[in-house]
Coordinates of C-alpha atoms in Angstrom, one line a residue:
X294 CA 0.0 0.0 0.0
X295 CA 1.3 3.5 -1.0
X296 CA 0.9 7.1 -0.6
X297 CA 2.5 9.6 -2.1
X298 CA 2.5 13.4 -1.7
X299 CA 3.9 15.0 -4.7
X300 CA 3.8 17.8 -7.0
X301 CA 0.9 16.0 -8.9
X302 CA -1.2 15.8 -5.6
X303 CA -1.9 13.6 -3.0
X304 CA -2.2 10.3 -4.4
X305 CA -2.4 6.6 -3.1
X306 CA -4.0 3.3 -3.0
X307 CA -7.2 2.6 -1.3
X308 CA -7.8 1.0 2.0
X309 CA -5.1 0.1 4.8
X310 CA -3.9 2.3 7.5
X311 CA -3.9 5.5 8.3
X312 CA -0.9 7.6 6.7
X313 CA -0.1 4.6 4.8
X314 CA -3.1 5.1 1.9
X315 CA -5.5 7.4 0.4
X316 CA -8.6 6.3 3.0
X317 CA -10.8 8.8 4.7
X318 CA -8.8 10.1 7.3
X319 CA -6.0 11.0 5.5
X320 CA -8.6 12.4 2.5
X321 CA -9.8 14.6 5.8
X322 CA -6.9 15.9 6.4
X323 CA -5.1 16.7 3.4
X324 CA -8.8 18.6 2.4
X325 CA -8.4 20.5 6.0
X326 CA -4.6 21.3 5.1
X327 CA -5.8 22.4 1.1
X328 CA -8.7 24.4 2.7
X329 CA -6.8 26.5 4.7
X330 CA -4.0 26.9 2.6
X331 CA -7.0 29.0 0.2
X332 CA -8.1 30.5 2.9
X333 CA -4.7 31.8 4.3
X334 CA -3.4 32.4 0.4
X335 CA -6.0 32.0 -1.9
X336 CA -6.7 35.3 -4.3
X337 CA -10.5 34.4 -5.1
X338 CA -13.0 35.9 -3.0
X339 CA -16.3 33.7 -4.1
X340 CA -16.0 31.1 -1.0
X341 CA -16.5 28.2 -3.2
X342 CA -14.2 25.3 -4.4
X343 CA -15.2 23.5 -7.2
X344 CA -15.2 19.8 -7.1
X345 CA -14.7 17.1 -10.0
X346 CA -13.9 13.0 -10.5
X347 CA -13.0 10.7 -12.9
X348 CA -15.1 7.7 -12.7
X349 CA -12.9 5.0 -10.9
X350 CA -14.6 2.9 -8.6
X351 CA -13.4 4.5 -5.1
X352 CA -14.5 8.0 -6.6
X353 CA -17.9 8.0 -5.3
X354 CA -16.4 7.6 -1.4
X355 CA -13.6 10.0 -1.8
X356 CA -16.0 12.7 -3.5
X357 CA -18.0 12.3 -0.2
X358 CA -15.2 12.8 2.3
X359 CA -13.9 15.6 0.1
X360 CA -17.3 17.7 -0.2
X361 CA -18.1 16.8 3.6
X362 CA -14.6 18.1 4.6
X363 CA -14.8 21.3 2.6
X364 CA -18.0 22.0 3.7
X365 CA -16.9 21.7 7.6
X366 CA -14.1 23.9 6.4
X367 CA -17.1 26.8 5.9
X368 CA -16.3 26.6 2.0
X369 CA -19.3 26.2 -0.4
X370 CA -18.9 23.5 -3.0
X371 CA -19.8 23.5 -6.7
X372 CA -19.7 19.6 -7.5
X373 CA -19.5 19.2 -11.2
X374 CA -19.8 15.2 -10.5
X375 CA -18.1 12.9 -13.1
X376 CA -15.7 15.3 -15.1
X377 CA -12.7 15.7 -17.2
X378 CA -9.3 17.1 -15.6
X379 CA -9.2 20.2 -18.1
X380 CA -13.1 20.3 -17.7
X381 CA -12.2 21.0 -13.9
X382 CA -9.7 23.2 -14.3
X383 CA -11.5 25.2 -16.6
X384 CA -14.8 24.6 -14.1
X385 CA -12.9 26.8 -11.7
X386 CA -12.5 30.1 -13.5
X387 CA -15.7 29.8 -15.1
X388 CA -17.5 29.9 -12.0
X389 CA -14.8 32.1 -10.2
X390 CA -14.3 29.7 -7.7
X391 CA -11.5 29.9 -5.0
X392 CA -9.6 26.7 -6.0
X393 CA -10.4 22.9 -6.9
X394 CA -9.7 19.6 -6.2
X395 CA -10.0 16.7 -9.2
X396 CA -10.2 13.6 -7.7
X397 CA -8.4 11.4 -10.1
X398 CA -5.3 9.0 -9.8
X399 CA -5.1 10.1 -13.9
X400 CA -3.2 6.7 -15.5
X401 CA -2.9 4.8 -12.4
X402 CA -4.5 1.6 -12.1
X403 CA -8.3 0.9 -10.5
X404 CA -6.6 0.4 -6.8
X405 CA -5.5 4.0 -6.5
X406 CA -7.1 7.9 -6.7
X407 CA -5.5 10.8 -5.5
X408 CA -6.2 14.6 -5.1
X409 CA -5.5 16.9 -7.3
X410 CA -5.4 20.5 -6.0
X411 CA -6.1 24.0 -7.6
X412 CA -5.7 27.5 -7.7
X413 CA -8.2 29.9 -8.5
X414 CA -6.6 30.5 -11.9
X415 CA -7.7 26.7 -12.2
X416 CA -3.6 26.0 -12.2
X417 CA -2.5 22.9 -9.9
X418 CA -0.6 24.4 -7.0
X419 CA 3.5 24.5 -7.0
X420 CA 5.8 22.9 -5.4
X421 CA 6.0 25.7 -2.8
X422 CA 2.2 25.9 -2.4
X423 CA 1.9 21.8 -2.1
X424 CA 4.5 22.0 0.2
X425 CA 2.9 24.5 2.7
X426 CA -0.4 22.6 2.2
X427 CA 2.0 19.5 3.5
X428 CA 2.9 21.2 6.1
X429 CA -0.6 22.0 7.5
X430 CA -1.1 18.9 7.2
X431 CA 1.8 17.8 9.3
X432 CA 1.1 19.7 12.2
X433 CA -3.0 19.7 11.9
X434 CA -3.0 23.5 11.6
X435 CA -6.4 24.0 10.5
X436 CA -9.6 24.9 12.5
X437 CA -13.6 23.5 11.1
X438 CA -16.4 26.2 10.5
X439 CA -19.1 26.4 13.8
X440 CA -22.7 25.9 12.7
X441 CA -23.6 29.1 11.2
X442 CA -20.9 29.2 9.0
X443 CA -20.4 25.9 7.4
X444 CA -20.5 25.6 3.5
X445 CA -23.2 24.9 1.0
X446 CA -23.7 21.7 -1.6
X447 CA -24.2 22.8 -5.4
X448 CA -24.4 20.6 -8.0
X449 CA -23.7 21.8 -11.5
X450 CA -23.7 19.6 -14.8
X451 CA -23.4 22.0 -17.6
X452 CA -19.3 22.3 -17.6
X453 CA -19.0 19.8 -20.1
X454 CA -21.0 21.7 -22.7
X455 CA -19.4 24.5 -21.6
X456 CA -16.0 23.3 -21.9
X457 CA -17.1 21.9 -25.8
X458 CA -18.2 25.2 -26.3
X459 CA -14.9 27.1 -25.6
X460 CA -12.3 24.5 -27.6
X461 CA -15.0 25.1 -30.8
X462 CA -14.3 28.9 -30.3
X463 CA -10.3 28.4 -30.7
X464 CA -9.3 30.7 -33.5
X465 CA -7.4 27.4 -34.7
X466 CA -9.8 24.9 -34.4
X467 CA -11.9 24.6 -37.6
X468 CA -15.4 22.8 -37.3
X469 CA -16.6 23.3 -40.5
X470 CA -13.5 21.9 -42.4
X471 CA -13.5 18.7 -39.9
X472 CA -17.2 18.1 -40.9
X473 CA -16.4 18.1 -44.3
X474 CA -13.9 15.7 -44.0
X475 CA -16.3 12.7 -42.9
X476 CA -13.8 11.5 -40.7
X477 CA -15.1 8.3 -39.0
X478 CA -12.5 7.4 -35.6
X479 CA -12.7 4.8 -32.7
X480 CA -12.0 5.6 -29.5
X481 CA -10.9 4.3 -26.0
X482 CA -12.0 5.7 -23.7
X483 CA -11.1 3.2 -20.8
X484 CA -14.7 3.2 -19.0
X485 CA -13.9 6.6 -17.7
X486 CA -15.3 10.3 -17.8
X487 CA -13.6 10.4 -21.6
X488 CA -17.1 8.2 -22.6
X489 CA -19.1 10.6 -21.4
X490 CA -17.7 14.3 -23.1
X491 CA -16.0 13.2 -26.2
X492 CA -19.2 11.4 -27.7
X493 CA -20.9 15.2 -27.2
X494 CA -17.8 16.8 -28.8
X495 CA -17.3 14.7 -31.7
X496 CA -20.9 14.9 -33.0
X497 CA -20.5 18.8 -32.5
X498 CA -17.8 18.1 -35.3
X499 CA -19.6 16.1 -37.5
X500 CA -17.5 13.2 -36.7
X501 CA -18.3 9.3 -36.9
X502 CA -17.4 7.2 -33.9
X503 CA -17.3 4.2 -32.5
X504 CA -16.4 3.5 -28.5
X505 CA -14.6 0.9 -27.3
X506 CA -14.8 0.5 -23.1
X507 CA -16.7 3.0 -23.5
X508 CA -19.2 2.9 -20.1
X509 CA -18.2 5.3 -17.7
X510 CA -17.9 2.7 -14.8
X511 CA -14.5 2.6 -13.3
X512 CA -13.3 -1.0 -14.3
X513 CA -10.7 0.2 -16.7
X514 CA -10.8 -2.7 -19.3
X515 CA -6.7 -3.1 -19.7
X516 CA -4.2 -0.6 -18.0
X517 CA -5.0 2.9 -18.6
X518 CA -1.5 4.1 -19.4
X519 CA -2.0 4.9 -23.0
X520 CA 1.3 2.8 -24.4
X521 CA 1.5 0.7 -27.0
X522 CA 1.5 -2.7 -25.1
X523 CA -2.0 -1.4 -23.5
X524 CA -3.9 -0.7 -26.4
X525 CA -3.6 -4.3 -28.9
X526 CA -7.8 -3.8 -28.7
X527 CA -8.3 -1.0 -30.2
X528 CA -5.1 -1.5 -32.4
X529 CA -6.6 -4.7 -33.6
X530 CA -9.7 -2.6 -34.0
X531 CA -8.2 0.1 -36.5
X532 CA -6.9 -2.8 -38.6
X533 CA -10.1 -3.3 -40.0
X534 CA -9.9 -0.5 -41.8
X535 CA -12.9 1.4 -41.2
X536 CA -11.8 4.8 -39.8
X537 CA -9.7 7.3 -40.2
X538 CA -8.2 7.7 -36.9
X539 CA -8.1 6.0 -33.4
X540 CA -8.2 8.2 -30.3
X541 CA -7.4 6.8 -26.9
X542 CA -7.3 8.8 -23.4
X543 CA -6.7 8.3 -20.0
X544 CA -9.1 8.2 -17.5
X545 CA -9.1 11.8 -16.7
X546 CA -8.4 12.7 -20.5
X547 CA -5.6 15.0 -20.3
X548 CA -3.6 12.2 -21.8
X549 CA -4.6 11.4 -25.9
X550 CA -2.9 9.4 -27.9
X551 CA -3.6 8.4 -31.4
X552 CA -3.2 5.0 -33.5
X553 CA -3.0 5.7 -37.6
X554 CA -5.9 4.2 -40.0
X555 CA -3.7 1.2 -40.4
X556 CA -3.6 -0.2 -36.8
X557 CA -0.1 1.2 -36.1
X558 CA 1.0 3.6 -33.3
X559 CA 0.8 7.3 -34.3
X560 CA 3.2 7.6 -30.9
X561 CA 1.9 9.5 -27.7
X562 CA 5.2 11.6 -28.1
X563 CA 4.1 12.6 -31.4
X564 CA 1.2 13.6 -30.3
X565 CA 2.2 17.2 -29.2
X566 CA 5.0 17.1 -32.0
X567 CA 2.0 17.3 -34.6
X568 CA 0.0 19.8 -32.7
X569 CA 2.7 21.7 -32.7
X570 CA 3.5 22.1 -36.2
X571 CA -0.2 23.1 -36.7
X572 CA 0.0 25.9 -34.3
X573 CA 3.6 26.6 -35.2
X574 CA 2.4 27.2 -39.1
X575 CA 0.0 29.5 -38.1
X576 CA 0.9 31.6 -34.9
X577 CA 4.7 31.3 -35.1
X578 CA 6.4 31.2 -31.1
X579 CA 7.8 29.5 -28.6
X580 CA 7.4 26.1 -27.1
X581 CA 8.3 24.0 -23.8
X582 CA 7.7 20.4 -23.1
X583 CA 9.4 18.2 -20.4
X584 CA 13.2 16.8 -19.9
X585 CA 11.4 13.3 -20.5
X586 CA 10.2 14.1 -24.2
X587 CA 11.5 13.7 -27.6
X588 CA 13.4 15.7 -29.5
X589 CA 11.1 15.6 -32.9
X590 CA 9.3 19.2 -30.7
X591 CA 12.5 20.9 -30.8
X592 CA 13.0 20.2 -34.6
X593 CA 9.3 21.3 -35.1
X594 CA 10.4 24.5 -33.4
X595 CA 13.3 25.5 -34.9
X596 CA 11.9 24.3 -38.5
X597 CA 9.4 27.6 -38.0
X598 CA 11.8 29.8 -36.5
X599 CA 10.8 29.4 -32.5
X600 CA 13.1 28.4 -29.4
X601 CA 12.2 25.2 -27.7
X602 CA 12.8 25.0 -23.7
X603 CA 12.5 21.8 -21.7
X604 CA 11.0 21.7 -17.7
X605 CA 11.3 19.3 -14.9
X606 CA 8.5 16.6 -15.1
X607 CA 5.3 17.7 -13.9
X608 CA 2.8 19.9 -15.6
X609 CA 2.8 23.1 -13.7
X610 CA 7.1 22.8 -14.1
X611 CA 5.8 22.7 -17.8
X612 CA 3.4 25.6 -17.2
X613 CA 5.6 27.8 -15.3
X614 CA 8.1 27.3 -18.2
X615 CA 5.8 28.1 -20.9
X616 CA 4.7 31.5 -19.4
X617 CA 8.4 32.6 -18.8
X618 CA 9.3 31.7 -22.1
X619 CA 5.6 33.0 -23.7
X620 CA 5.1 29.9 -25.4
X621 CA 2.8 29.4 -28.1
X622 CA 2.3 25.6 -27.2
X623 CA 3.9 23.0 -25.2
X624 CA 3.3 19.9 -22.9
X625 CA 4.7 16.5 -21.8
X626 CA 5.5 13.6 -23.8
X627 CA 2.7 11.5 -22.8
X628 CA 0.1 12.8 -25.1
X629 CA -0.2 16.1 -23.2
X630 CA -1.4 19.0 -24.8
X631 CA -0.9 22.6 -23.0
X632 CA -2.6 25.7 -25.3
X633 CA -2.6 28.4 -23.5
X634 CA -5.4 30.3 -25.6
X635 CA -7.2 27.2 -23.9
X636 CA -6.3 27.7 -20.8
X637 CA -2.7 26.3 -18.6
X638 CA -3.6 22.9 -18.6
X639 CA -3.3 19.2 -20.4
X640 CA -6.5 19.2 -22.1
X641 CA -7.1 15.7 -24.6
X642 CA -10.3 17.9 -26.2
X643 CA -7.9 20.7 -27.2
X644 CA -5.8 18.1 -28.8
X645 CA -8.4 16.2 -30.4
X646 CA -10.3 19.6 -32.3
X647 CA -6.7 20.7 -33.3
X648 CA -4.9 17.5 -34.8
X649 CA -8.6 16.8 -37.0
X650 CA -8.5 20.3 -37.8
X651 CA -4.5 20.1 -39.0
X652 CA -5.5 16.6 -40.7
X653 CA -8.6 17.5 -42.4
X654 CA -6.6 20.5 -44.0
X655 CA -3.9 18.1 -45.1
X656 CA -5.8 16.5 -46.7
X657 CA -4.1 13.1 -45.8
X658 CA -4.1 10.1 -44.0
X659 CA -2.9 10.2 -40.3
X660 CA 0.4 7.4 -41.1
X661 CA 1.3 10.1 -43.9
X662 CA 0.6 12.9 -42.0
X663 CA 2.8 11.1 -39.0
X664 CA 6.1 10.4 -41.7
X665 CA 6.3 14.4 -42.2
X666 CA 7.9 14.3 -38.6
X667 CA 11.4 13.8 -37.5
X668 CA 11.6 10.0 -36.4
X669 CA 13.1 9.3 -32.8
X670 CA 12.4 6.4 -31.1
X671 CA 11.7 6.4 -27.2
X672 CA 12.2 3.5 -24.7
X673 CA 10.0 4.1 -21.7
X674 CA 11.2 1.4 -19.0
X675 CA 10.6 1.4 -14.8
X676 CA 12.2 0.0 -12.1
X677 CA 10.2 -0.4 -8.7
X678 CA 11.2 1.0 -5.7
X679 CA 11.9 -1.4 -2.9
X680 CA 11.9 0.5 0.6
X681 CA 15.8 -0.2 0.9
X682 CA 16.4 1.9 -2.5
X683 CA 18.5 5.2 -2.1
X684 CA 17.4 6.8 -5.2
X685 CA 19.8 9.9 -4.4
X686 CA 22.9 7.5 -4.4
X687 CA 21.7 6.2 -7.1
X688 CA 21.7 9.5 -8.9
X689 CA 24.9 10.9 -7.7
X690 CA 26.5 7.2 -9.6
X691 CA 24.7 8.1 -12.7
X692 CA 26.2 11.7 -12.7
X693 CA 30.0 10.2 -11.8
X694 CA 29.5 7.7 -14.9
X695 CA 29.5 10.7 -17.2
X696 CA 31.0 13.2 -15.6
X697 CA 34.3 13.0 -17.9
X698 CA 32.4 12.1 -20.7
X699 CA 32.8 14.7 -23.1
X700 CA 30.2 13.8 -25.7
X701 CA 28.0 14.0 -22.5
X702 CA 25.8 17.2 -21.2
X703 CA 24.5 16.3 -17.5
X704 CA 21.3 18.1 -16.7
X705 CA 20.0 17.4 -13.1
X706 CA 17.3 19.6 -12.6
X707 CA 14.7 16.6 -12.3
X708 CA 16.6 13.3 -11.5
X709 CA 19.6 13.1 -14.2
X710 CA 19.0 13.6 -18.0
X711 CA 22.5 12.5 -19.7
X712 CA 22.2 14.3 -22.9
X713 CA 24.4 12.8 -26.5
X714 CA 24.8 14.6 -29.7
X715 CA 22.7 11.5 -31.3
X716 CA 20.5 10.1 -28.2
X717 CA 19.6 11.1 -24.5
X718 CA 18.8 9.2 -21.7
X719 CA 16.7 10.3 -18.4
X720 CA 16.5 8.6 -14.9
X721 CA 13.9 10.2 -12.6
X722 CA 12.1 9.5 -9.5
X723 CA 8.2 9.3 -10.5
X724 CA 6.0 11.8 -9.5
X725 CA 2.7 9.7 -9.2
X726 CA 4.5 5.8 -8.8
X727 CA 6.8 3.9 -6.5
X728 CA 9.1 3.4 -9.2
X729 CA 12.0 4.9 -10.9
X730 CA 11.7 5.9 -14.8
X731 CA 13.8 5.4 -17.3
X732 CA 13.6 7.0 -20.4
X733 CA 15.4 6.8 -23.6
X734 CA 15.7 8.3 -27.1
X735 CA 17.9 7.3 -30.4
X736 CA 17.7 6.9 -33.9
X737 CA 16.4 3.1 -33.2
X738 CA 14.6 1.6 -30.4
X739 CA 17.6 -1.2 -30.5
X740 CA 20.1 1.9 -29.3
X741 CA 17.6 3.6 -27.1
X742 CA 16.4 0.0 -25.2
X743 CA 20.4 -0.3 -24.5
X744 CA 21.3 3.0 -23.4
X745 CA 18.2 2.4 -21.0
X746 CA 19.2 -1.1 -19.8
X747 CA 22.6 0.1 -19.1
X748 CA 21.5 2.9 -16.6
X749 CA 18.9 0.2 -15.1
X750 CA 21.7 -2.3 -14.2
X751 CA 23.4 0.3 -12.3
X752 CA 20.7 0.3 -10.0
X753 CA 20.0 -3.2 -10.0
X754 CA 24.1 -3.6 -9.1
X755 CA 23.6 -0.8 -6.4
X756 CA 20.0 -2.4 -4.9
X757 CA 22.7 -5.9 -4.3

């Protein structure tokens, strides 16, 4: 059993002991700690904190706690019930709410859910917000509304339709040109909230779809990671050759990937690679994605004249980045799309409306459209944490490995990135698992699975 306070949230497995999981103490008392944290810091002024879930199967009992808890905190709270993460985040500033929490565990599997906390700007907290809210939490610091001030219950269902209604009004994304494609697309949607908007938002474009898992019940049919090795249905699916374009999300849908009319992979790295381009053609800029992401964005960038910038892991490192550097787009590897005349914020809707609009204008299929890009291969391994496992030592060996090397640029702003003229490799802590990452990029997944392997045996010589 595991929990795990991070910057993305408060996350763990359900049931077990207290201070051990995600159960309803400890979803007390990180909403206390959150709730006060507003209260003490918070720039909105409405007294309300919006509330949203993905539909796994522990959301119903957290959602209680969580609304119960705010409530007792004196806060009013606008539930939005089973919705999106962007829908959420974009909940919050439509209503001008205080803050939010999305109760989603995003890709992990069925056993785990976590919080996911807000600002009013809709933004999740930093790392020096989450850790004050840690620290509340810690030492208890918080003190519960008396009986003629505690918080109202509001529910609200329209933010779906209302989030629909603002990605249609992107200057970029094109409706009528999408209709008059016909495109025809299967989707995944892994028996989550992603069943319940993007069937509304495709038929506002005139698209044809078919669902697969797609009952918004909580028992994710396969893993909900969107990789390759977790999607053989719907690639089997595509093979048949009936649509145009596969779409696949994860639970919360900030996380798209898509699979080519022809059953193969159009790769969840290339997934903000060929947004990119679209938006790069047509409002020229900046973009940002994370240390842990292939190199095809920067080559997009340069190709129309922008500078590329990579963050630490973690959306608002990627956020913060991207409103330093006034990027135009950006996002994380894993299918995340961040377009900020959207709003700061992985959004798999955003993606979806832009990459149809880009492909309908191309006027080509999605494996041609995919072999205009610069072809990197990434090998995405993991390596679980035992409780013995000194991931700081193991860090500090990696750097002396290639400290002399001079073909070698060591970046370790976010675990170690070892950096080659022709490949890179990237050994982080995760953010939202017990496990270590491993990430690596070459010309071939033969050369990027062995530069991988070779920092994982380090560890496994060092866990001896």
């Amino acid at each position: 059993m595991t929990l795990i306070k991070s910057i993305s949230g408060i996350r763990g497995t359900i049931g077990g002991h207290t201070g051990d999981t995600l159960n309803p103490l400890d979803i007390v008392k990180f909403t206390s700690a959150y709730a006060t944290f507003i209260r003490r810091n918070g720039k909105g002024t409405s007294n309300k904190i919006v509330v949203g879930r993905d539909a796994r199967i522990s959301g119903e009992m957290v959602k209680n706690v969580v609304c119960g808890t705010l409530m007792g905190m004196g806060y009013d709270v606008l539930n939005i019930g089973l919705a999106s993460t962007p829908t959420t985040e974009l909940a919050v500033r439509m209503s001008g709410a205080d803050g939010g929490i999305i109760i989603t565990a995003s890709h992990n599997p069925r056993q785990w859910n976590a919080l996911k906390l807000l600002n009013s700007e809709g933004e999740f907290l930093t790392a020096t917000d989450g850790a004050e809210v840690l620290a509340i939490a810690e030492h208890e610091d918080f003190e519960y509304a008396d009986i003629d001030h505690l918080g109202k219950y509001i529910e609200d269902s329209s933010y779906d339709q209302r989030h629909i209604n603002s990605v249609l009004d992107l200057s970029l994304v094109d409706p009528d040109v999408i209709r008059q494609a016909r495109f025809t697309v299967c989707v995944d949607s892994i028996n989550s909230v992603g069943g319940i908007i993007l069937p509304k938002l495709l038929e506002r474009l005139g698209v044809g779809s078919k669902f697969l898992n797609g009952n918004a019940n909580g028992n994710f049919a396969h893993n909900p990671e969107p990789l390759e090795k977790n999607l053989q249905g719907i690639m089997k699916e595509m093979r048949s050759g009936r649509y145009d374009l596969g779409i696949v999300v994860d639970p919360d849908v900030d996380r798209l990937a898509f699979i080519c009319e022809d059953g193969s992979m159009f790769g969840e790295e290339y997934t903000l690679v060929s947004v990119a381009d679209y938006v790069l053609s047509n409002t020229p800029g900046n973009t940002v994605s994370n240390l842990s992401s292939t190199r095809a964005l920067r080559d997009v960038t340069q190709k129309h004249g922008g500078t590329y910038t990579a963050a630490a892991v973690g959306e608002v490192n990627v956020t913060t980045k991207m409103k330093e550097v006034n990027a135009v787009i950006g996002g994380e590897g894993n299918g995340g799309i961040i377009y900020p005349e959207s709003h700061y914020g992985r959004d798999a809707l955003v993606g979806i409306a832009l990459f149809l609009t880009a492909l309908a204008k191309e006027g080509c299929k999605a494996s041609e459209l995919r072999k205009t890009f610069p072809d990197y291969q990434i090998a995405k391994n993991r390596i679980d944490l035992t409780p013995d496992t000194d991931v700081d030592a193991i860090l500090v060996k990696v750097k002396e490995m290639f400290a002399k090397d001079p073909t070698a640029q060591v970046n370790d702003i976010d675990g170690v990135k070892i950096d080659f003229p022709d490949r890179w490799v990237h050994l982080r802590k995760s953010n939202t698992e017990p496990i270590i990452r491993v990430y690596s990029e070459a010309s071939t997944m033969e050369i990027a699975d062995e530069l991988g392997k070779r920092l994982m045996q380090v560890v496994y010589d060092m866990q001896k």
